[in-house]
PDB file of C-alpha atoms in Angstrom:
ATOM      1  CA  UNK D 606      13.364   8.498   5.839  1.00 49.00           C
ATOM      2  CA  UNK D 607      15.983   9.825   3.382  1.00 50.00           C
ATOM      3  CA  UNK D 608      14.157  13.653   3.179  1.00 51.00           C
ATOM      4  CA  UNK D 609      17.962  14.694   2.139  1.00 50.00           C
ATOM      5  CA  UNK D 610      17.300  13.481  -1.238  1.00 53.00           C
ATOM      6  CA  UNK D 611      14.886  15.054  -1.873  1.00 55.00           C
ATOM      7  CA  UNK D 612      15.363  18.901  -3.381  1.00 55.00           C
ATOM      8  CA  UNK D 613      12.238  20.715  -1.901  1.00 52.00           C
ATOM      9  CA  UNK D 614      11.532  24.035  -2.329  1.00 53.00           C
ATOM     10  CA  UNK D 615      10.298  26.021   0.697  1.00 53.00           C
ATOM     11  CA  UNK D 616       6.344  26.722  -0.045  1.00 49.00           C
ATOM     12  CA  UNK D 617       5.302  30.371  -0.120  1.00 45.00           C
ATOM     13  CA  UNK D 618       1.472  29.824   0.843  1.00 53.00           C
ATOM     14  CA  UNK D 619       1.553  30.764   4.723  1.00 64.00           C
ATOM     15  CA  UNK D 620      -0.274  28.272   7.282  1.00 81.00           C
ATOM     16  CA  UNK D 621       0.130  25.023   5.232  1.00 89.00           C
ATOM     17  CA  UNK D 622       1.620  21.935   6.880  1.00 90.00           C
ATOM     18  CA  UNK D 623       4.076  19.839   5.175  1.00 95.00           C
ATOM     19  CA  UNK D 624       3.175  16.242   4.992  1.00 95.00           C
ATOM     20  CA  UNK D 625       4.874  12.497   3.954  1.00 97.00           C
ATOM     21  CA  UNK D 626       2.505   9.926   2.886  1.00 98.00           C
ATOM     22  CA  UNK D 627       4.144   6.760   3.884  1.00 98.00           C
ATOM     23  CA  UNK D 628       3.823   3.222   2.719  1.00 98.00           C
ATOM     24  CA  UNK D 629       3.189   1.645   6.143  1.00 97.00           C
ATOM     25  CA  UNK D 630       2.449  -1.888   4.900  1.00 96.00           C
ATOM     26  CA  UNK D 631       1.464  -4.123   2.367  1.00 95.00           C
ATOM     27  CA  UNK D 632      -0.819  -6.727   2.758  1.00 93.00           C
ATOM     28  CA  UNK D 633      -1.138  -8.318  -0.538  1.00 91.00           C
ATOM     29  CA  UNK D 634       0.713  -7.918  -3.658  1.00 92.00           C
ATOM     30  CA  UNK D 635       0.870  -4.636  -4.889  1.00 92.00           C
ATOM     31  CA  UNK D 636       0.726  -4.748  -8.986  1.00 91.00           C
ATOM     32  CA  UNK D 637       2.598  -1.215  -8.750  1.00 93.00           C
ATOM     33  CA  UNK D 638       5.828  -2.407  -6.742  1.00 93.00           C
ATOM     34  CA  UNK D 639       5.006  -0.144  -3.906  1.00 94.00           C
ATOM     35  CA  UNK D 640       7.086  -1.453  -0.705  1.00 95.00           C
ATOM     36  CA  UNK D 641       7.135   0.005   2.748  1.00 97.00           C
ATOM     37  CA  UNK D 642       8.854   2.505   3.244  1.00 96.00           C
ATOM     38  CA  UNK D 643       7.871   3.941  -0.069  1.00 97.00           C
ATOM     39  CA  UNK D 644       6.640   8.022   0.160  1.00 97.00           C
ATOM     40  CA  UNK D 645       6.427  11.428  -1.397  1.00 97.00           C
ATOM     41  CA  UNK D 646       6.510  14.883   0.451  1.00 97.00           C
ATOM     42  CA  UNK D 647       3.348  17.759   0.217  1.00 95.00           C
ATOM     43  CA  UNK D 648       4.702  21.036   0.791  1.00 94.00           C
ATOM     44  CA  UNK D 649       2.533  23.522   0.412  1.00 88.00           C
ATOM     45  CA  UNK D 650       1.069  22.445  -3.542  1.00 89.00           C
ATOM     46  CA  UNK D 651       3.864  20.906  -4.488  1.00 94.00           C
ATOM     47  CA  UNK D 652       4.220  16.956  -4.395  1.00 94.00           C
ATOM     48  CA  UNK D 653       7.563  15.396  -4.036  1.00 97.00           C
ATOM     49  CA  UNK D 654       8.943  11.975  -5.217  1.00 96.00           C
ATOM     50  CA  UNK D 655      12.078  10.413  -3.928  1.00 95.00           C
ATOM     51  CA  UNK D 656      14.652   9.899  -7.204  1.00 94.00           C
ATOM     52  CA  UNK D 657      14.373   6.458  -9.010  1.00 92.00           C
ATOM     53  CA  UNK D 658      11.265   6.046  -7.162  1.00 94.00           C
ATOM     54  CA  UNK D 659       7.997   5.815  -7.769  1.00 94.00           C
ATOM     55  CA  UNK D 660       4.096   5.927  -6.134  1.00 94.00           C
ATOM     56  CA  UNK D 661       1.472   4.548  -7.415  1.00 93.00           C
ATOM     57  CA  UNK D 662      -1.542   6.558  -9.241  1.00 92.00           C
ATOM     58  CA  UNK D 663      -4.523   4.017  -7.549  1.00 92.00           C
ATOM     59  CA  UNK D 664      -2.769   4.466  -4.415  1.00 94.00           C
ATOM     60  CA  UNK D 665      -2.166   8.458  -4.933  1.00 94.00           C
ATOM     61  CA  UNK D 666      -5.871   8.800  -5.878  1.00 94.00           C
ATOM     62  CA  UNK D 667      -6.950   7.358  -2.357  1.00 95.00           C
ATOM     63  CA  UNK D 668      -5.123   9.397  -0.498  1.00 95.00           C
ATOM     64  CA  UNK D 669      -5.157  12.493  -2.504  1.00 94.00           C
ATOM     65  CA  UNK D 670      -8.461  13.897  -1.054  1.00 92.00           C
ATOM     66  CA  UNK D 671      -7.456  14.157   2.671  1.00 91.00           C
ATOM     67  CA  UNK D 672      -4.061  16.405   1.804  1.00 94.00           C
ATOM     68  CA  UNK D 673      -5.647  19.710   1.793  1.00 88.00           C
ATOM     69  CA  UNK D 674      -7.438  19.130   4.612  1.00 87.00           C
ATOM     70  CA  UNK D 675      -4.592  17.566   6.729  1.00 86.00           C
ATOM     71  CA  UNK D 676      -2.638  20.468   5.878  1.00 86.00           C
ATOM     72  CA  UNK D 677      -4.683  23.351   7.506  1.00 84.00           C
ATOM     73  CA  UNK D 678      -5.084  23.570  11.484  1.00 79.00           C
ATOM     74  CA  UNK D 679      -8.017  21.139  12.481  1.00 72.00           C
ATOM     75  CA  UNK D 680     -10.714  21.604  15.052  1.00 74.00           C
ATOM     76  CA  UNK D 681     -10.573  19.895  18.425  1.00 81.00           C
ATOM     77  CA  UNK D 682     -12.829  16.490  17.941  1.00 77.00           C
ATOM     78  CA  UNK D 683     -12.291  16.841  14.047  1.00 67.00           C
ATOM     79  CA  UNK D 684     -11.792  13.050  12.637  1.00 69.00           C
ATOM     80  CA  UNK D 685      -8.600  14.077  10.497  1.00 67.00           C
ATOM     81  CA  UNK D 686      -6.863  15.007  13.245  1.00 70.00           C
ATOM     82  CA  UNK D 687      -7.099  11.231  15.243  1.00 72.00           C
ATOM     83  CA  UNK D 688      -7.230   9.168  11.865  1.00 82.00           C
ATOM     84  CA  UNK D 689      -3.757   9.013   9.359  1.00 89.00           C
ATOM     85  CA  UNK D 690      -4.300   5.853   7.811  1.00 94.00           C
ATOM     86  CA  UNK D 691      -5.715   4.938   3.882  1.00 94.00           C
ATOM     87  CA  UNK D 692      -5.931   2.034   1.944  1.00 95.00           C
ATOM     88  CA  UNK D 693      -5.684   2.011  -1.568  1.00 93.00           C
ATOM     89  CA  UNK D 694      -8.567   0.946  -3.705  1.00 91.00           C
ATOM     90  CA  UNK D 695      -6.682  -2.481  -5.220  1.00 89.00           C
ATOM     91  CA  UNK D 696      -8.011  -5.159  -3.595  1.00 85.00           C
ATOM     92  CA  UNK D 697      -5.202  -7.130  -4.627  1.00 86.00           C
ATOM     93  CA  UNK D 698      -2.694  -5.036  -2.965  1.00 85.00           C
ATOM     94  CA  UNK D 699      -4.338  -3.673   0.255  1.00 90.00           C
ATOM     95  CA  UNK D 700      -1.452  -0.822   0.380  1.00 95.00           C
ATOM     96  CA  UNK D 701      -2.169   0.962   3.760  1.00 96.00           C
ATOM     97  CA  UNK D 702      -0.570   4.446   3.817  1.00 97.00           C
ATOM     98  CA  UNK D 703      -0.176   6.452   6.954  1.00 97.00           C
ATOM     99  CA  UNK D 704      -0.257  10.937   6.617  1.00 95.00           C
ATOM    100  CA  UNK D 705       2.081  12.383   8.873  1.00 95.00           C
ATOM    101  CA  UNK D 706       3.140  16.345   9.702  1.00 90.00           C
ATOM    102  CA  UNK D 707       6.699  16.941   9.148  1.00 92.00           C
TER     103      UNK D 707
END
């Protein structure tokens, strides 16, 4: 990942983990474009997209509910903390995206 590209401000809210949402594979054809390899950052509130790129809204909207929660410290045994992976909702484009910590 090119992360030195990317201009990202250091977040000021205390105890939040910084994530990348990656584009892990595509199995289909993905109206948007999206490739693997494609991401953006989460640091702290802020979302951040790699210059002259793009991510999709359908596949933004998937994933967009698990952030917050990925971001805080999980319980032992909580289901977050084993599962990374999301699909987005085009059936067309199956694009499976994994969350990581950076």
């Amino acid at each position: 990942m090119e992360d030195e590209r990317l201009e990202i401000e250091e977040g000021t809210e205390g105890g939040l983990k910084s994530l990348r949402v990656v584009v892990e594979e595509v199995r289909g054809k993905c109206t948007s474009g999206m490739r693997p390899g494609d991401y953006f950052i989460l640091r702290s509130g802020r979302l951040y997209i790699p210059p002259d790129r793009h991510f999709c809204l359908y596949a933004l909207q998937a994933v967009l509910p698990l952030l917050p929660a990925k971001q805080r410290v999980l319980q032992e045994g909580d289901w977050l903390k084993r599962d990374a992976h999301v699909i987005c909702p085009d059936p067309a484009g199956n694009v499976i995206m994994r969350i990581e910590e950076i």
